[in-house]
Amino acid sequence: RRAALAGAGLVLAGINSGRASAFDNPQDLGDGYLRFFGAAGTASSYGGYGGNEQSTGLDAYRYLYEVPDNFDQTKIGKIEKATQGIDSRWRGLSRGEEVYVVSIPGFAKLKGERDEVLENLAVSNIDLQDKLYQQLDYKDYEKTVGEQKYYCYELQTEVDITLVSITAYGGRFYGAFVTAPLRKYEDDKGKYERIIDSFSIIEKKNAALEERLTILANS
């Protein structure tokens, strides 16, 4: 997984060098995976997929992750976006395979202990509440990609496992969730780890200003 994390930094560097040019979203990586770029839009803009469906430049997007090319993207309703912060979602061929990202404004930094951050997020996410209550195994750790800090989690229940990666950037909170049936995960662990390890924010020139404004607004 260390190689995957190092690769993520290289991917961002390559994308940023072509910031002004338009590209297809998602991008076909040619190895059975797609790279999806998320816009982190407002609830009023939803009823869509969480990314601009037209070709546009990188400035329109705030995060990215990779999914198998046989996963289907599902629409996000305005209520889901407003109440849970769900920004984009994909589902696999097997029942229970799901990838989604939440984006919530008003967070300048990751605060508190790692378990507290996840528990606070579960307040508005009933499915996550259930997984925390039913968990048989729990792991958490911290990673850094470039200068960006992420809190990471693994939640195992009797029927599935959920991988989580959480960060805060540019005045926003971002969380990626990858859920798979336990047997599917055990058979193809590398696939699900690739998805969660590929999740990354996209660097913005005005991120520091957005963070300062968020701190002022919350003070």
Tab-separated table of C-alpha atoms in Angstrom:
chain	number	residue	atom	x	y	z
A	1	ARG	CA	0.000	0.000	0.000
A	2	ARG	CA	2.977	2.314	0.421
A	3	ALA	CA	3.598	2.148	-3.333
A	4	ALA	CA	-0.012	3.117	-3.969
A	5	LEU	CA	0.272	6.161	-1.689
A	6	ALA	CA	3.467	7.326	-3.369
A	7	GLY	CA	1.797	6.888	-6.743
A	8	ALA	CA	-1.091	9.115	-5.703
A	9	GLY	CA	1.282	12.041	-5.241
A	10	LEU	CA	2.745	11.468	-8.689
A	11	VAL	CA	-0.730	11.276	-10.206
A	12	LEU	CA	-1.681	14.643	-8.722
A	13	ALA	CA	1.520	16.239	-9.906
A	14	GLY	CA	0.876	15.026	-13.425
A	15	ILE	CA	-2.715	16.230	-13.438
A	16	ASN	CA	-1.896	19.644	-12.025
A	17	SER	CA	0.582	20.262	-14.820
A	18	GLY	CA	-2.323	20.111	-17.269
A	19	ARG	CA	-4.755	22.056	-15.146
A	20	ALA	CA	-6.064	24.319	-17.904
A	21	SER	CA	-6.922	21.555	-20.387
A	22	ALA	CA	-10.270	19.770	-20.585
A	23	PHE	CA	-10.591	16.032	-20.051
A	24	ASP	CA	-13.245	13.331	-19.858
A	25	ASN	CA	-14.671	12.500	-16.464
A	26	PRO	CA	-14.249	9.702	-15.543
A	27	GLN	CA	-10.935	8.966	-17.232
A	28	ASP	CA	-10.324	5.448	-18.540
A	29	LEU	CA	-6.943	4.394	-17.128
A	30	GLY	CA	-6.662	1.457	-19.529
A	31	ASP	CA	-6.072	-1.151	-16.823
A	32	GLY	CA	-9.650	-1.964	-15.886
A	33	TYR	CA	-10.092	1.153	-13.737
A	34	LEU	CA	-11.598	4.621	-14.111
A	35	ARG	CA	-10.413	7.791	-12.403
A	36	PHE	CA	-13.359	9.891	-11.228
A	37	PHE	CA	-13.154	13.596	-10.349
A	38	GLY	CA	-15.661	14.958	-7.816
A	39	ALA	CA	-16.953	18.507	-7.758
A	40	ALA	CA	-18.098	18.779	-4.105
A	41	GLY	CA	-21.120	20.845	-5.151
A	42	THR	CA	-23.888	22.323	-3.032
A	43	ALA	CA	-27.153	20.534	-2.259
A	44	SER	CA	-29.053	22.877	-4.594
A	45	SER	CA	-26.911	21.697	-7.518
A	46	TYR	CA	-27.662	18.010	-6.987
A	47	GLY	CA	-29.887	15.397	-8.535
A	48	GLY	CA	-26.777	14.369	-10.491
A	49	TYR	CA	-23.627	12.284	-10.215
A	50	GLY	CA	-21.367	14.560	-8.153
A	51	GLY	CA	-19.045	15.430	-11.033
A	52	ASN	CA	-19.499	17.717	-13.986
A	53	GLU	CA	-20.843	15.490	-16.739
A	54	GLN	CA	-19.366	17.773	-19.398
A	55	SER	CA	-15.675	17.833	-20.278
A	56	THR	CA	-14.016	20.649	-18.369
A	57	GLY	CA	-10.736	21.614	-16.713
A	58	LEU	CA	-9.436	20.408	-13.359
A	59	ASP	CA	-10.401	23.678	-11.647
A	60	ALA	CA	-13.999	22.405	-11.514
A	61	TYR	CA	-13.041	19.486	-9.247
A	62	ARG	CA	-11.921	19.060	-5.629
A	63	TYR	CA	-11.103	15.366	-5.194
A	64	LEU	CA	-10.493	12.154	-7.129
A	65	TYR	CA	-10.531	8.390	-6.733
A	66	GLU	CA	-10.370	5.264	-8.884
A	67	VAL	CA	-13.051	2.600	-9.386
A	68	PRO	CA	-13.230	-0.606	-11.457
A	69	ASP	CA	-14.648	0.083	-14.904
A	70	ASN	CA	-17.511	-2.381	-14.310
A	71	PHE	CA	-18.873	-0.278	-11.424
A	72	ASP	CA	-21.952	1.863	-12.118
A	73	GLN	CA	-22.260	5.474	-11.023
A	74	THR	CA	-25.517	6.324	-9.233
A	75	LYS	CA	-27.272	9.662	-8.948
A	76	ILE	CA	-27.213	11.597	-5.683
A	77	GLY	CA	-30.463	13.181	-4.546
A	78	LYS	CA	-30.629	16.665	-3.062
A	79	ILE	CA	-31.872	15.285	0.263
A	80	GLU	CA	-28.950	12.839	0.488
A	81	LYS	CA	-26.552	15.665	-0.272
A	82	ALA	CA	-28.170	18.073	2.201
A	83	THR	CA	-28.549	15.646	5.124
A	84	GLN	CA	-25.570	13.295	4.729
A	85	GLY	CA	-23.178	15.258	2.528
A	86	ILE	CA	-22.959	12.439	-0.049
A	87	ASP	CA	-21.247	13.870	-3.115
A	88	SER	CA	-20.652	10.894	-5.420
A	89	ARG	CA	-21.351	7.156	-5.387
A	90	TRP	CA	-20.573	4.013	-7.390
A	91	ARG	CA	-21.887	0.466	-6.973
A	92	GLY	CA	-20.295	-2.805	-8.067
A	93	LEU	CA	-21.754	-5.885	-9.716
A	94	SER	CA	-22.048	-7.754	-6.418
A	95	ARG	CA	-24.706	-6.736	-3.926
A	96	GLY	CA	-23.120	-4.730	-1.128
A	97	GLU	CA	-20.199	-3.373	-3.176
A	98	GLU	CA	-20.312	0.404	-2.827
A	99	VAL	CA	-18.010	3.412	-2.998
A	100	TYR	CA	-19.091	6.894	-1.978
A	101	VAL	CA	-17.611	10.217	-0.910
A	102	VAL	CA	-19.067	12.783	1.470
A	103	SER	CA	-18.123	16.457	1.349
A	104	ILE	CA	-19.160	18.835	4.121
A	105	PRO	CA	-18.267	22.550	4.286
A	106	GLY	CA	-17.148	24.338	7.447
A	107	PHE	CA	-14.135	22.201	8.482
A	108	ALA	CA	-10.678	23.767	8.418
A	109	LYS	CA	-8.732	20.921	10.054
A	110	LEU	CA	-9.128	17.356	11.286
A	111	LYS	CA	-9.841	17.724	14.990
A	112	GLY	CA	-9.955	15.328	17.912
A	113	GLU	CA	-8.995	11.692	18.212
A	114	ARG	CA	-9.465	9.473	15.173
A	115	ASP	CA	-12.340	7.502	16.729
A	116	GLU	CA	-14.113	10.733	17.704
A	117	VAL	CA	-13.948	12.045	14.136
A	118	LEU	CA	-15.594	8.883	12.801
A	119	GLU	CA	-18.255	8.854	15.518
A	120	ASN	CA	-19.140	12.502	14.794
A	121	LEU	CA	-19.508	11.671	11.116
A	122	ALA	CA	-21.844	8.786	11.980
A	123	VAL	CA	-24.347	11.205	13.564
A	124	SER	CA	-25.744	11.972	10.095
A	125	ASN	CA	-25.002	8.563	8.548
A	126	ILE	CA	-27.294	5.788	9.772
A	127	ASP	CA	-25.477	3.091	7.798
A	128	LEU	CA	-22.189	4.076	9.417
A	129	GLN	CA	-23.873	4.081	12.831
A	130	ASP	CA	-24.980	0.489	12.248
A	131	LYS	CA	-21.505	-0.600	11.201
A	132	LEU	CA	-19.925	0.983	14.283
A	133	TYR	CA	-22.508	-0.770	16.483
A	134	GLN	CA	-22.108	-4.156	14.744
A	135	GLN	CA	-18.340	-4.101	14.324
A	136	LEU	CA	-16.376	-7.224	15.192
A	137	ASP	CA	-13.011	-5.708	14.306
A	138	TYR	CA	-11.883	-2.088	14.190
A	139	LYS	CA	-8.616	-0.520	13.052
A	140	ASP	CA	-7.585	3.085	12.637
A	141	TYR	CA	-4.380	4.758	11.554
A	142	GLU	CA	-3.049	7.982	10.093
A	143	LYS	CA	-1.284	8.542	6.778
A	144	THR	CA	0.229	11.542	5.025
A	145	VAL	CA	0.300	12.060	1.258
A	146	GLY	CA	2.520	15.019	0.432
A	147	GLU	CA	1.591	17.426	3.224
A	148	GLN	CA	-2.031	16.257	3.465
A	149	LYS	CA	-3.089	14.243	6.529
A	150	TYR	CA	-5.712	11.497	6.308
A	151	TYR	CA	-7.424	9.478	9.044
A	152	CYS	CA	-8.046	5.900	7.895
A	153	TYR	CA	-10.294	3.164	9.275
A	154	GLU	CA	-11.278	-0.461	8.722
A	155	LEU	CA	-14.640	-1.627	10.110
A	156	GLN	CA	-15.537	-5.317	9.915
A	157	THR	CA	-18.975	-6.751	10.702
A	158	GLU	CA	-20.284	-10.290	10.290
A	159	VAL	CA	-21.233	-9.618	6.668
A	160	ASP	CA	-18.969	-6.895	5.255
A	161	ILE	CA	-15.948	-4.657	5.653
A	162	THR	CA	-15.770	-0.901	5.189
A	163	LEU	CA	-12.589	1.041	4.430
A	164	VAL	CA	-12.660	4.759	5.225
A	165	SER	CA	-10.315	7.653	4.406
A	166	ILE	CA	-11.032	11.105	5.874
A	167	THR	CA	-9.343	14.482	5.449
A	168	ALA	CA	-10.011	18.232	5.636
A	169	TYR	CA	-8.846	20.715	3.015
A	170	GLY	CA	-9.792	24.172	1.818
A	171	GLY	CA	-12.467	24.616	4.486
A	172	ARG	CA	-14.150	21.289	3.701
A	173	PHE	CA	-14.331	17.828	5.221
A	174	TYR	CA	-13.979	14.873	2.828
A	175	GLY	CA	-14.607	11.210	3.545
A	176	ALA	CA	-14.325	8.233	1.178
A	177	PHE	CA	-16.060	4.939	2.017
A	178	VAL	CA	-15.536	1.570	0.332
A	179	THR	CA	-17.810	-1.294	1.424
A	180	ALA	CA	-17.619	-4.906	0.244
A	181	PRO	CA	-19.131	-8.227	1.340
A	182	LEU	CA	-16.615	-9.992	3.578
A	183	ARG	CA	-16.072	-12.928	1.204
A	184	LYS	CA	-15.588	-10.613	-1.800
A	185	TYR	CA	-13.084	-8.570	0.173
A	186	GLU	CA	-11.105	-11.626	1.208
A	187	ASP	CA	-11.021	-12.851	-2.421
A	188	ASP	CA	-9.942	-9.522	-3.936
A	189	LYS	CA	-8.498	-7.380	-1.154
A	190	GLY	CA	-6.190	-5.495	-3.522
A	191	LYS	CA	-9.106	-4.083	-5.518
A	192	TYR	CA	-10.773	-2.446	-2.543
A	193	GLU	CA	-7.488	-1.182	-1.120
A	194	ARG	CA	-6.666	0.404	-4.472
A	195	ILE	CA	-9.970	2.269	-4.449
A	196	ILE	CA	-9.533	3.700	-0.959
A	197	ASP	CA	-5.814	4.440	-1.409
A	198	SER	CA	-6.525	6.347	-4.626
A	199	PHE	CA	-8.800	8.829	-2.864
A	200	SER	CA	-7.120	12.232	-2.732
A	201	ILE	CA	-7.982	15.917	-2.632
A	202	ILE	CA	-6.925	18.101	-5.571
A	203	GLU	CA	-4.686	20.982	-4.569
A	204	LYS	CA	-6.107	24.491	-5.015
A	205	LYS	CA	-4.320	27.854	-4.988
A	206	ASN	CA	-6.921	29.428	-2.680
A	207	ALA	CA	-7.141	26.519	-0.196
A	208	ALA	CA	-5.246	28.347	2.569
A	209	LEU	CA	-7.572	31.355	2.287
A	210	GLU	CA	-10.643	29.101	2.410
A	211	GLU	CA	-9.296	27.457	5.566
A	212	ARG	CA	-8.671	30.821	7.260
A	213	LEU	CA	-12.173	32.033	6.384
A	214	THR	CA	-13.634	28.803	7.797
A	215	ILE	CA	-11.726	29.243	11.069
A	216	LEU	CA	-13.005	32.841	11.349
A	217	ALA	CA	-16.570	31.752	10.617
A	218	ASN	CA	-16.402	29.057	13.323
A	219	SER	CA	-14.766	31.259	15.963
